[in-house]
Short mmCIF file of C-alpha atoms in Angstrom, two decimals:
data_model
loop_
_atom_site.label_atom_id
_atom_site.label_comp_id
_atom_site.label_asym_id
_atom_site.label_seq_id
_atom_site.Cartn_x
_atom_site.Cartn_y
_atom_site.Cartn_z
CA UNK H 1 216.04 -84.74 -67.85
CA UNK H 2 215.56 -88.48 -68.06
CA UNK H 3 214.16 -89.84 -71.28
CA UNK H 4 212.13 -93.00 -71.10
CA UNK H 5 212.29 -94.58 -74.52
CA UNK H 6 210.70 -97.74 -73.30
CA UNK H 7 207.90 -96.72 -70.99
CA UNK H 8 207.30 -100.26 -69.73
CA UNK H 9 208.06 -101.01 -66.12
CA UNK H 10 208.01 -104.44 -64.52
CA UNK H 11 205.02 -105.13 -62.35
CA UNK H 12 202.45 -107.67 -61.37
CA UNK H 13 199.19 -105.74 -61.43
CA UNK H 14 196.13 -107.17 -63.19
CA UNK H 15 196.94 -104.81 -66.07
CA UNK H 16 200.37 -106.41 -66.42
CA UNK H 17 198.89 -109.91 -66.34
CA UNK H 18 196.20 -109.20 -68.93
CA UNK H 19 196.71 -110.85 -72.32
CA UNK H 20 198.43 -108.30 -74.58
CA UNK H 21 195.85 -108.91 -77.31
CA UNK H 22 193.06 -107.98 -74.91
CA UNK H 23 194.98 -104.86 -73.98
CA UNK H 24 195.49 -103.80 -77.58
CA UNK H 25 191.80 -104.34 -78.45
CA UNK H 26 190.66 -102.59 -75.26
CA UNK H 27 192.84 -99.60 -75.93
CA UNK H 28 191.52 -99.39 -79.49
CA UNK H 29 187.90 -99.60 -78.26
CA UNK H 30 188.44 -96.98 -75.56
CA UNK H 31 190.11 -94.71 -78.15
CA UNK H 32 187.08 -95.07 -80.42
CA UNK H 33 184.84 -94.42 -77.43
CA UNK H 34 186.54 -91.06 -76.99
CA UNK H 35 185.17 -90.14 -80.42
CA UNK H 36 181.71 -91.54 -79.75
CA UNK H 37 181.34 -89.44 -76.59
CA UNK H 38 180.74 -85.81 -77.36
CA UNK H 39 179.97 -83.95 -74.14
CA UNK H 40 182.62 -82.68 -71.83
CA UNK H 41 181.01 -84.54 -68.88
CA UNK H 42 181.08 -88.01 -70.43
CA UNK H 43 184.61 -87.44 -71.72
CA UNK H 44 185.72 -86.28 -68.28
CA UNK H 45 184.21 -89.46 -66.84
CA UNK H 46 186.15 -91.51 -69.40
CA UNK H 47 189.33 -89.61 -68.54
CA UNK H 48 188.73 -90.29 -64.84
CA UNK H 49 188.28 -93.99 -65.62
CA UNK H 50 191.53 -94.01 -67.63
CA UNK H 51 193.35 -92.20 -64.82
CA UNK H 52 192.06 -94.81 -62.39
CA UNK H 53 193.55 -97.56 -64.60
CA UNK H 54 196.77 -95.57 -64.89
CA UNK H 55 196.88 -95.38 -61.12
CA UNK H 56 196.20 -99.10 -60.80
CA UNK H 57 199.07 -99.87 -63.19
CA UNK H 58 201.38 -98.67 -60.37
CA UNK H 59 203.63 -96.80 -62.77
CA UNK H 60 206.14 -94.71 -60.86
CA UNK H 61 205.35 -91.02 -60.37
CA UNK H 62 208.45 -90.01 -62.36
CA UNK H 63 207.41 -92.09 -65.34
CA UNK H 64 203.80 -90.95 -65.22
CA UNK H 65 204.75 -87.29 -64.89
CA UNK H 66 207.24 -87.63 -67.76
CA UNK H 67 204.47 -89.01 -69.96
CA UNK H 68 201.73 -86.65 -68.78
CA UNK H 69 203.80 -83.48 -69.14
CA UNK H 70 203.61 -83.59 -72.93
CA UNK H 71 199.91 -84.35 -72.90
CA UNK H 72 199.08 -81.56 -70.45
CA UNK H 73 201.05 -79.05 -72.50
CA UNK H 74 199.24 -80.13 -75.64
CA UNK H 75 195.86 -79.96 -73.89
CA UNK H 76 196.59 -76.45 -72.65
CA UNK H 77 197.51 -75.42 -76.18
CA UNK H 78 194.19 -76.71 -77.52
CA UNK H 79 192.19 -74.89 -74.83
CA UNK H 80 193.98 -71.64 -75.62
CA UNK H 81 193.97 -71.84 -79.42
CA UNK H 82 190.52 -73.33 -80.04
CA UNK H 83 188.40 -70.23 -79.29
CA UNK H 84 190.73 -68.07 -81.39
CA UNK H 85 190.05 -70.06 -84.55
CA UNK H 86 186.41 -70.92 -83.79
CA UNK H 87 184.34 -67.73 -83.44
CA UNK H 88 180.89 -69.42 -83.82
CA UNK H 89 178.15 -69.16 -81.22
CA UNK H 90 176.92 -66.80 -78.54
CA UNK H 91 177.33 -65.32 -75.96
CA UNK H 92 180.53 -63.55 -76.92
CA UNK H 93 182.88 -63.35 -73.93
CA UNK H 94 185.57 -61.15 -75.41
CA UNK H 95 186.30 -59.43 -78.67
CA UNK H 96 189.65 -58.15 -79.77
CA UNK H 97 189.91 -57.01 -83.38
CA UNK H 98 189.20 -60.03 -85.60
CA UNK H 99 189.43 -62.45 -82.65
CA UNK H 100 186.14 -63.32 -80.99
CA UNK H 101 185.98 -65.60 -77.95
CA UNK H 102 182.56 -67.19 -77.42
CA UNK H 103 181.35 -69.39 -74.61
CA UNK H 104 180.44 -72.45 -76.74
CA UNK H 105 183.85 -72.25 -78.47
CA UNK H 106 185.62 -72.30 -75.11
CA UNK H 107 183.62 -75.43 -74.18
CA UNK H 108 184.38 -77.03 -77.51
CA UNK H 109 188.07 -76.37 -76.88
CA UNK H 110 187.92 -77.96 -73.44
CA UNK H 111 186.00 -80.94 -74.81
CA UNK H 112 188.60 -81.55 -77.50
CA UNK H 113 191.42 -81.18 -75.00
CA UNK H 114 189.87 -83.78 -72.70
CA UNK H 115 189.36 -86.08 -75.70
CA UNK H 116 193.04 -85.75 -76.64
CA UNK H 117 193.92 -86.46 -72.99
CA UNK H 118 191.84 -89.66 -73.09
CA UNK H 119 193.46 -90.81 -76.32
CA UNK H 120 196.99 -90.23 -75.07
CA UNK H 121 196.56 -91.65 -71.59
CA UNK H 122 194.80 -94.82 -72.69
CA UNK H 123 197.79 -95.64 -74.89
CA UNK H 124 200.12 -94.86 -71.99
CA UNK H 125 198.40 -97.61 -69.99
CA UNK H 126 199.30 -100.06 -72.75
CA UNK H 127 202.90 -98.83 -72.91
CA UNK H 128 203.34 -98.79 -69.13
CA UNK H 129 202.12 -102.34 -68.58
CA UNK H 130 203.15 -104.27 -71.70
CA UNK H 131 206.71 -105.29 -72.53
CA UNK H 132 207.69 -104.58 -76.12
CA UNK H 133 208.24 -108.26 -76.83
CA UNK H 134 204.68 -109.04 -75.67
CA UNK H 135 203.26 -106.29 -77.86
CA UNK H 136 205.01 -107.70 -80.89
CA UNK H 137 204.00 -111.24 -79.94
CA UNK H 138 200.38 -110.14 -79.69
CA UNK H 139 200.50 -108.36 -83.05
CA UNK H 140 201.96 -111.47 -84.69
CA UNK H 141 199.24 -113.63 -83.13
CA UNK H 142 196.67 -111.16 -84.41
CA UNK H 143 197.87 -111.73 -87.95
CA UNK H 144 200.94 -109.54 -88.47
CA UNK H 145 203.52 -111.36 -90.61
CA UNK H 146 206.34 -112.66 -88.45
CA UNK H 147 209.02 -110.85 -90.50
CA UNK H 148 207.30 -107.54 -89.90
CA UNK H 149 206.92 -108.40 -86.24
CA UNK H 150 210.63 -109.11 -85.99
CA UNK H 151 211.44 -105.88 -87.85
CA UNK H 152 209.27 -103.97 -85.41
CA UNK H 153 210.85 -105.71 -82.43
CA UNK H 154 214.34 -104.98 -83.72
CA UNK H 155 213.63 -101.30 -84.34
CA UNK H 156 212.19 -100.94 -80.85
CA UNK H 157 215.13 -102.84 -79.39
CA UNK H 158 217.76 -100.77 -81.21
CA UNK H 159 216.18 -97.39 -80.71
CA UNK H 160 217.85 -96.73 -77.33
CA UNK H 161 221.26 -97.83 -78.58
CA UNK H 162 220.83 -95.67 -81.66
CA UNK H 163 220.08 -92.68 -79.43
CA UNK H 164 223.23 -93.50 -77.44
CA UNK H 165 225.24 -93.57 -80.68
CA UNK H 166 223.87 -90.17 -81.67
CA UNK H 167 224.78 -88.69 -78.32
CA UNK H 168 228.27 -90.18 -78.56
CA UNK H 169 228.68 -88.74 -82.08
CA UNK H 170 227.51 -85.34 -80.87
CA UNK H 171 230.11 -85.49 -78.09
CA UNK H 172 232.83 -86.48 -80.56
CA UNK H 173 232.06 -83.52 -82.82
CA UNK H 174 231.84 -81.10 -79.90
CA UNK H 175 235.27 -82.34 -78.84
CA UNK H 176 236.47 -81.29 -82.29
CA UNK H 177 235.37 -77.73 -81.61
CA UNK H 178 231.94 -77.87 -83.24
CA UNK H 179 229.68 -75.38 -81.50
CA UNK H 180 226.03 -76.10 -82.23
CA UNK H 181 224.90 -72.85 -80.64
CA UNK H 182 226.85 -70.48 -82.85
CA UNK H 183 225.82 -69.08 -86.24
CA UNK H 184 222.52 -68.42 -87.97
CA UNK H 185 219.76 -70.91 -88.65
CA UNK H 186 221.18 -72.23 -91.93
CA UNK H 187 224.74 -72.40 -90.62
CA UNK H 188 223.52 -74.18 -87.52
CA UNK H 189 221.45 -76.76 -89.37
CA UNK H 190 224.42 -77.43 -91.65
CA UNK H 191 226.42 -78.37 -88.59
CA UNK H 192 224.09 -81.29 -87.99
CA UNK H 193 225.48 -82.96 -91.10
CA UNK H 194 228.51 -83.78 -88.94
CA UNK H 195 226.20 -85.82 -86.69
CA UNK H 196 223.81 -87.12 -89.34
CA UNK H 197 226.39 -88.75 -91.63
CA UNK H 198 228.15 -90.84 -88.94
CA UNK H 199 224.73 -91.74 -87.46
CA UNK H 200 223.40 -93.06 -90.78
CA UNK H 201 226.65 -94.94 -91.41
CA UNK H 202 226.50 -96.46 -87.92
CA UNK H 203 222.88 -97.52 -88.47
CA UNK H 204 223.71 -99.12 -91.82
CA UNK H 205 226.71 -100.93 -90.34
CA UNK H 206 224.55 -102.23 -87.46
CA UNK H 207 221.86 -103.39 -89.87
CA UNK H 208 224.46 -105.12 -92.00
CA UNK H 209 226.08 -107.05 -89.17
CA UNK H 210 222.70 -107.79 -87.62
CA UNK H 211 221.44 -109.42 -90.80
CA UNK H 212 224.59 -111.55 -90.90
CA UNK H 213 224.07 -112.51 -87.26
CA UNK H 214 220.44 -113.46 -87.97
CA UNK H 215 221.40 -115.58 -90.96
CA UNK H 216 224.18 -117.32 -89.08
CA UNK H 217 221.61 -118.27 -86.47
CA UNK H 218 219.54 -119.87 -89.23
CA UNK H 219 216.84 -117.22 -89.44
CA UNK H 220 214.38 -118.18 -92.15
CA UNK H 221 215.53 -121.81 -92.30
CA UNK H 222 212.02 -123.11 -91.66
CA UNK H 223 208.85 -121.34 -92.61
CA UNK H 224 206.47 -122.86 -90.09
CA UNK H 225 207.33 -121.17 -86.84
CA UNK H 226 206.90 -122.62 -83.40
CA UNK H 227 206.79 -120.51 -80.27
CA UNK H 228 208.27 -121.13 -76.87
CA UNK H 229 205.83 -118.82 -75.13
CA UNK H 230 202.23 -119.24 -76.17
CA UNK H 231 199.64 -116.59 -75.51
CA UNK H 232 196.59 -118.07 -73.86
CA UNK H 233 193.32 -116.34 -73.00
CA UNK H 234 192.13 -117.00 -69.46
CA UNK H 235 188.75 -116.37 -67.86
CA UNK H 236 189.97 -113.06 -66.51
CA UNK H 237 190.96 -111.95 -70.02
CA UNK H 238 187.47 -112.73 -71.34
CA UNK H 239 185.86 -110.86 -68.44
CA UNK H 240 188.01 -107.80 -69.05
CA UNK H 241 187.34 -107.89 -72.79
CA UNK H 242 183.57 -108.17 -72.18
CA UNK H 243 183.57 -105.22 -69.77
CA UNK H 244 185.44 -102.99 -72.21
CA UNK H 245 183.29 -104.07 -75.13
CA UNK H 246 180.15 -103.22 -73.12
CA UNK H 247 181.66 -99.88 -72.20
CA UNK H 248 182.01 -99.22 -75.90
CA UNK H 249 178.78 -100.75 -77.22
CA UNK H 250 176.36 -99.23 -74.71
CA UNK H 251 177.15 -95.55 -75.43
CA UNK H 252 177.40 -96.34 -79.15
CA UNK H 253 173.93 -97.88 -79.40
CA UNK H 254 172.47 -95.25 -77.08
CA UNK H 255 173.85 -92.53 -79.30
CA UNK H 256 173.00 -93.89 -82.76
CA UNK H 257 169.93 -96.04 -82.07
CA UNK H 258 168.21 -94.11 -79.33
CA UNK H 259 169.73 -90.74 -80.20
CA UNK H 260 170.72 -90.02 -76.63
CA UNK H 261 173.24 -87.23 -76.56
CA UNK H 262 176.28 -88.16 -74.49
CA UNK S 1 247.90 -96.08 -51.13
CA UNK S 2 248.44 -92.87 -53.01
CA UNK S 3 251.79 -91.54 -54.00
CA UNK S 4 251.57 -88.12 -55.57
CA UNK S 5 254.26 -88.11 -58.21
CA UNK S 6 256.58 -85.14 -58.20
CA UNK S 7 256.35 -84.38 -61.87
CA UNK S 8 257.46 -81.89 -64.38
CA UNK S 9 255.90 -78.86 -65.86
CA UNK S 10 253.12 -76.44 -65.22
CA UNK S 11 249.75 -77.63 -63.94
CA UNK S 12 247.36 -78.03 -66.87
CA UNK S 13 244.34 -79.44 -65.14
CA UNK S 14 243.16 -80.12 -61.63
CA UNK S 15 240.32 -82.23 -60.27
CA UNK S 16 239.18 -80.94 -56.88
CA UNK S 17 237.15 -83.53 -54.99
CA UNK S 18 235.05 -84.32 -58.05
CA UNK S 19 231.91 -86.41 -57.76
CA UNK S 20 229.82 -87.26 -60.75
CA UNK S 21 226.52 -89.10 -61.04
CA UNK S 22 224.71 -89.92 -64.26
CA UNK S 23 221.04 -89.03 -64.55
CA UNK S 24 219.98 -92.57 -63.74
CA UNK S 25 221.73 -92.19 -60.38
CA UNK S 26 224.87 -94.21 -61.14
CA UNK S 27 227.76 -92.73 -59.19
CA UNK S 28 230.54 -92.80 -61.75
CA UNK S 29 233.18 -90.69 -59.97
CA UNK S 30 233.66 -90.41 -56.22
CA UNK S 31 235.95 -87.89 -54.59
CA UNK S 32 238.50 -87.62 -57.39
CA UNK S 33 241.37 -85.24 -56.65
CA UNK S 34 244.35 -85.10 -58.98
CA UNK S 35 246.62 -82.82 -60.98
CA UNK S 36 247.67 -83.19 -64.57
CA UNK S 37 250.91 -81.49 -65.52
CA UNK S 38 252.43 -80.47 -68.81
CA UNK S 39 254.50 -83.17 -70.50
CA UNK S 40 253.15 -86.12 -68.55
CA UNK S 41 252.39 -89.44 -70.20
CA UNK S 42 249.56 -90.79 -68.12
CA UNK S 43 247.87 -94.18 -68.32
CA UNK S 44 244.31 -94.23 -67.01
CA UNK S 45 243.43 -97.82 -66.17
CA UNK S 46 240.78 -99.83 -64.35
CA UNK S 47 238.16 -102.49 -65.01
CA UNK S 48 235.18 -101.89 -67.28
CA UNK S 49 232.81 -99.38 -65.73
CA UNK S 50 235.42 -98.06 -63.31
CA UNK S 51 234.98 -94.48 -64.53
CA UNK S 52 237.93 -93.99 -66.91
CA UNK S 53 235.97 -92.48 -69.79
CA UNK S 54 233.77 -90.48 -67.41
CA UNK S 55 236.87 -88.95 -65.83
CA UNK S 56 238.42 -88.17 -69.21
CA UNK S 57 235.22 -86.51 -70.46
CA UNK S 58 235.48 -84.06 -67.56
CA UNK S 59 238.71 -82.70 -69.01
CA UNK S 60 237.13 -81.18 -72.09
CA UNK S 61 233.83 -80.31 -70.45
CA UNK S 62 231.68 -82.95 -72.15
CA UNK S 63 230.70 -83.84 -68.60
CA UNK S 64 230.57 -81.38 -65.74
CA UNK S 65 231.10 -82.44 -62.13
CA UNK S 66 228.02 -82.96 -59.96
CA UNK S 67 230.01 -81.60 -57.02
CA UNK S 68 233.59 -80.42 -56.82
CA UNK S 69 235.49 -78.60 -59.56
CA UNK S 70 237.58 -79.35 -62.61
CA UNK S 71 240.00 -76.59 -63.51
CA UNK S 72 241.57 -76.61 -66.96
CA UNK S 73 244.25 -73.99 -67.51
CA UNK S 74 242.85 -71.81 -64.77
CA UNK S 75 239.19 -71.88 -65.79
CA UNK S 76 236.34 -73.86 -64.27
CA UNK S 77 234.98 -76.30 -66.87
CA UNK S 78 231.44 -75.59 -65.73
CA UNK S 79 231.74 -72.07 -67.13
CA UNK S 80 233.40 -73.10 -70.40
CA UNK S 81 232.03 -74.35 -73.71
CA UNK S 82 233.32 -77.70 -74.96
CA UNK S 83 234.28 -75.95 -78.21
CA UNK S 84 236.68 -73.68 -76.26
CA UNK S 85 238.14 -76.41 -74.08
CA UNK S 86 238.78 -78.42 -77.26
CA UNK S 87 241.63 -76.01 -78.02
CA UNK S 88 243.41 -77.28 -74.92
CA UNK S 89 242.20 -80.87 -74.63
CA UNK S 90 241.90 -83.11 -77.70
CA UNK S 91 239.82 -86.23 -77.29
CA UNK S 92 240.20 -89.25 -79.57
CA UNK S 93 237.00 -91.25 -79.15
CA UNK S 94 236.87 -95.03 -78.86
CA UNK S 95 235.06 -95.49 -82.13
CA UNK S 96 236.53 -93.49 -85.05
CA UNK S 97 233.29 -94.02 -86.99
CA UNK S 98 231.52 -91.76 -84.52
CA UNK S 99 233.22 -88.73 -86.01
CA UNK S 100 234.07 -89.39 -89.67
CA UNK S 101 231.67 -87.64 -92.04
CA UNK S 102 233.67 -85.79 -94.70
CA UNK S 103 234.25 -86.98 -98.24
CA UNK S 104 238.06 -86.84 -98.09
CA UNK S 105 240.65 -87.55 -95.43
CA UNK S 106 242.12 -84.04 -95.74
CA UNK S 107 238.70 -82.42 -95.18
CA UNK S 108 238.17 -84.59 -92.14
CA UNK S 109 241.48 -83.50 -90.62
CA UNK S 110 240.77 -79.86 -91.50
CA UNK S 111 237.41 -79.88 -89.67
CA UNK S 112 238.79 -79.18 -86.18
CA UNK S 113 241.08 -76.23 -87.05
CA UNK S 114 238.28 -74.79 -89.23
CA UNK S 115 235.94 -74.82 -86.23
CA UNK S 116 238.49 -72.71 -84.38
CA UNK S 117 238.13 -70.09 -87.09
CA UNK S 118 241.83 -70.10 -87.95
CA UNK S 119 243.14 -68.42 -91.09
CA UNK S 120 243.30 -70.59 -94.21
CA UNK S 121 247.14 -70.90 -94.39
CA UNK S 122 247.29 -71.91 -90.73
CA UNK S 123 244.56 -74.52 -91.25
CA UNK S 124 246.50 -75.90 -94.22
CA UNK S 125 249.77 -75.95 -92.31
CA UNK S 126 248.23 -77.86 -89.41
CA UNK S 127 246.41 -80.28 -91.69
CA UNK S 128 249.58 -81.09 -93.64
CA UNK S 129 251.54 -81.57 -90.42
CA UNK S 130 248.91 -83.86 -88.87
CA UNK S 131 248.65 -85.93 -92.06
CA UNK S 132 252.43 -86.25 -92.08
CA UNK S 133 252.66 -87.29 -88.42
CA UNK S 134 250.05 -90.01 -88.91
CA UNK S 135 251.56 -90.95 -92.35
CA UNK S 136 248.30 -90.27 -94.16
CA UNK S 137 249.63 -88.04 -96.97
CA UNK S 138 249.12 -90.81 -99.51
CA UNK S 139 245.48 -91.22 -98.48
CA UNK S 140 244.49 -87.60 -98.19
CA UNK S 141 242.15 -87.60 -101.19
CA UNK S 142 240.49 -90.90 -100.25
CA UNK S 143 237.03 -91.22 -98.67
CA UNK S 144 237.57 -91.97 -94.96
CA UNK S 145 234.68 -94.42 -94.70
CA UNK S 146 236.09 -96.62 -97.46
CA UNK S 147 239.37 -97.19 -95.57
CA UNK S 148 240.33 -99.90 -93.10
CA UNK S 149 239.65 -99.57 -89.38
CA UNK S 150 243.36 -98.98 -88.72
CA UNK S 151 243.39 -96.13 -91.24
CA UNK S 152 240.13 -94.70 -89.90
CA UNK S 153 241.63 -94.71 -86.42
CA UNK S 154 244.70 -92.85 -87.70
CA UNK S 155 242.46 -90.28 -89.39
CA UNK S 156 240.57 -89.66 -86.16
CA UNK S 157 243.88 -89.16 -84.34
CA UNK S 158 245.23 -86.89 -87.10
CA UNK S 159 242.07 -84.79 -86.86
CA UNK S 160 242.81 -84.23 -83.17
CA UNK S 161 246.52 -83.55 -83.73
CA UNK S 162 245.57 -80.86 -86.28
CA UNK S 163 243.79 -79.00 -83.49
CA UNK S 164 247.20 -78.78 -81.75
CA UNK S 165 245.87 -79.39 -78.25
CA UNK S 166 248.13 -79.37 -75.20
CA UNK S 167 246.59 -82.60 -73.94
CA UNK S 168 245.60 -85.57 -76.11
CA UNK S 169 243.29 -88.18 -74.62
CA UNK S 170 243.29 -91.54 -76.39
CA UNK S 171 240.30 -93.63 -75.33
CA UNK S 172 241.10 -97.30 -75.97
CA UNK S 173 242.85 -96.59 -79.26
CA UNK S 174 244.01 -100.15 -79.94
CA UNK S 175 240.64 -101.79 -80.63
CA UNK S 176 240.89 -103.30 -84.10
CA UNK S 177 244.59 -102.48 -84.55
CA UNK S 178 247.20 -105.17 -85.04
CA UNK S 179 250.34 -105.24 -82.89
CA UNK S 180 252.42 -103.36 -85.47
CA UNK S 181 249.81 -100.61 -85.91
CA UNK S 182 249.45 -100.26 -82.14
CA UNK S 183 253.20 -100.05 -81.70
CA UNK S 184 253.68 -97.36 -84.33
CA UNK S 185 250.76 -95.40 -82.88
CA UNK S 186 252.50 -95.39 -79.50
CA UNK S 187 255.77 -94.36 -81.13
CA UNK S 188 254.00 -91.35 -82.63
CA UNK S 189 252.51 -90.50 -79.25
CA UNK S 190 255.91 -90.78 -77.60
CA UNK S 191 257.28 -88.33 -80.14
CA UNK S 192 254.34 -85.93 -79.59
CA UNK S 193 255.03 -86.22 -75.87
CA UNK S 194 258.69 -85.45 -76.36
CA UNK S 195 257.65 -82.26 -78.13
CA UNK S 196 255.61 -81.23 -75.10
CA UNK S 197 252.11 -82.68 -75.59
CA UNK S 198 250.59 -84.29 -72.52
CA UNK S 199 249.23 -87.74 -73.35
CA UNK S 200 246.46 -89.49 -71.44
CA UNK S 201 245.96 -93.07 -72.52
CA UNK S 202 242.92 -95.13 -71.53
CA UNK S 203 243.62 -98.80 -72.14
CA UNK S 204 243.40 -102.36 -70.87
CA UNK S 205 246.76 -103.28 -72.37
CA UNK S 206 249.11 -103.38 -69.39
CA UNK S 207 252.17 -103.98 -71.56
CA UNK S 208 251.57 -100.67 -73.33
CA UNK S 209 250.97 -99.02 -69.96
CA UNK S 210 254.28 -100.35 -68.63
CA UNK S 211 256.23 -99.37 -71.71
CA UNK S 212 254.64 -96.11 -72.76
CA UNK S 213 253.58 -94.18 -69.70
CA UNK S 214 255.38 -92.49 -66.86
CA UNK S 215 252.41 -92.30 -64.51
CA UNK S 216 249.56 -94.70 -63.82
CA UNK S 217 246.20 -93.73 -62.38
CA UNK S 218 244.06 -96.71 -61.34
CA UNK S 219 240.31 -96.30 -60.94
CA UNK S 220 237.97 -98.74 -59.29
CA UNK S 221 234.22 -98.13 -58.86
CA UNK S 222 234.72 -94.44 -59.54
CA UNK S 223 237.43 -93.97 -56.93
CA UNK S 224 241.08 -93.26 -57.51
CA UNK S 225 242.74 -96.18 -55.74
CA UNK S 226 246.23 -95.67 -57.02
CA UNK S 227 248.28 -92.89 -58.58
CA UNK S 228 252.01 -93.31 -58.95
CA UNK S 229 254.99 -93.50 -61.24
CA UNK S 230 254.70 -96.43 -63.64
CA UNK S 231 257.87 -98.03 -62.29
CA UNK S 232 256.33 -98.49 -58.85
CA UNK S 233 252.72 -98.94 -59.98
CA UNK S 234 253.03 -102.66 -60.53
CA UNK S 235 254.57 -103.48 -57.13
CA UNK S 236 251.34 -104.36 -55.32
CA UNK S 237 250.01 -107.35 -57.24
CA UNK S 238 247.14 -107.97 -54.85
CA UNK S 239 245.81 -104.43 -55.13
CA UNK S 240 246.08 -104.57 -58.91
CA UNK S 241 244.15 -107.81 -59.02
CA UNK S 242 241.42 -106.32 -56.86
CA UNK S 243 241.03 -103.61 -59.49
CA UNK S 244 240.76 -106.25 -62.25
CA UNK S 245 244.28 -105.60 -63.54
CA UNK S 246 247.05 -108.07 -64.29
CA UNK S 247 250.59 -106.75 -64.91
CA UNK S 248 252.37 -107.65 -68.15
CA UNK S 249 254.29 -110.96 -68.27
CA UNK S 250 257.74 -109.36 -67.90
CA UNK S 251 256.75 -107.77 -64.60
CA UNK S 252 255.07 -110.98 -63.39
CA UNK S 253 258.30 -112.90 -64.09
CA UNK S 254 260.28 -110.30 -62.14
CA UNK S 255 257.85 -110.69 -59.21
CA UNK S 256 258.29 -114.48 -59.22
CA UNK S 257 262.07 -114.08 -59.13
CA UNK S 258 262.09 -111.55 -56.32
CA UNK S 259 263.74 -113.91 -53.84
CA UNK S 260 266.72 -114.25 -56.19
CA UNK S 261 267.31 -110.52 -55.97
CA UNK S 262 265.48 -109.52 -59.18
CA UNK S 263 263.91 -106.09 -58.82
CA UNK S 264 260.21 -105.97 -59.84
CA UNK S 265 260.58 -102.30 -60.70
CA UNK S 266 261.03 -102.92 -64.40
CA UNK S 267 258.71 -101.94 -67.22
CA UNK S 268 259.87 -103.64 -70.44
CA UNK S 269 261.14 -107.04 -71.57
CA UNK S 270 264.52 -105.43 -72.29
CA UNK S 271 264.75 -104.14 -68.74
CA UNK S 272 263.85 -107.60 -67.43
CA UNK S 273 266.64 -109.13 -69.54
CA UNK S 274 269.11 -106.54 -68.23
CA UNK S 275 268.01 -107.18 -64.66
CA UNK S 276 268.33 -110.97 -65.06
CA UNK S 277 271.76 -110.56 -66.65
CA UNK S 278 272.83 -108.40 -63.72
CA UNK S 279 271.66 -110.96 -61.14
CA UNK S 280 273.29 -113.84 -63.03
CA UNK S 281 276.55 -111.93 -63.33
CA UNK S 282 276.54 -111.20 -59.59
CA UNK S 283 276.01 -114.89 -58.77
CA UNK S 284 278.93 -115.97 -60.92
#
């Protein structure tokens, strides 16, 4: 199985070209919208809209399937478990001892599952179309302190190499006869100490040499930072932001001002 | 050009037309066929990314062939656990820090034999012997992570020796070692080899290859391009250069003096001196 740690893939769709700040705000608004909407029909429409965007982002099938697999599994779990823990309403469809499955509960389960699907997929659009460095740049421009931005960028950057270190450590210990599949639960979890200790040491050593490397490249020498790449909002960005804001505002006012049930 | 060396001992491992691709599609090994026999001292060389480590990891089952078979002591590695193959093939990883986790050197060395479920006296005997071979007795109560890189490297090798494998793979063991440390490491390996252990050395140091191996396997882009006795391995300079390899200075000198009757089939500086003395004597 391939693991995509960085979901971003190069591309030149309008979603790739959009200002990362607009993308972050849009994703936040669409996430909130998933909570404003409360019927299965409106949520399904939102999900369809998100899928359309996902499709337009031209992410490869492999990548999309990798990401969606987890979501679909989670959605299925919600649909199955919801009616079991929520016995309210009539008509009752099935009764088995203390477990009562009612029609409204089944619908509530489906509604929640679709909502979770919306929340997950909308964030996938952001991850698929925005490079990590642009995300961090956007967050810094939106007011995140630069140090924290750099910390975030470094952790994202080193995550894959840290995973590679862990897999190399696991190999090294297996080569010394460590069998992770043998023994009971406690014995087995104890075996992971042999991986955990070298992994933590490796991480600390990396952090140590990285901080030296940063200092020797004069990090922190001047406090007012300049940027080589400036983020600039273009007409298209404003249009996109307006559309998404309308998408959010209209159902919100309809629901709370005019009490229309969506 | 492939010369299959007529070597000693029983066959320990065999690669049968092995191909291996990583999950991202990189073809790391292509059509590898070779035998590894007991008592050999093999150097596995090639440019970065040529497949040396990938090939070596097939010997203890950390990687399994995509197609083809790897047979270690009669069993197919695809059907064996790494923990079992580790009894036969010991692997010293490039970075010693990827395995050290115990609070004392002795515990670290004991870890392998303990995993085999050996009786306590046997574990102790092996640990003592491994510490002695790697001259670590003095450090056995120290914390491995507080020691120098050279010491940490020796601990990682001792921990493999304690498992008493029939084959020891050393994956670029000289990183961070000074010339003296590297030399004494190879002396130890030569002694282990004399006592019957098969040594497979992955390195970029052609001088060590020339002096401390009896067979050279050259990989390039996942293919075996060359497999011969060390003495003849350095005869085709052009082929070596194509694989990103440059022979050690002594052999280069011998090549330059070919027309004067100097044989390029030497491996060490001493042999070059002897050869030059012979030619000079003949001319007088």
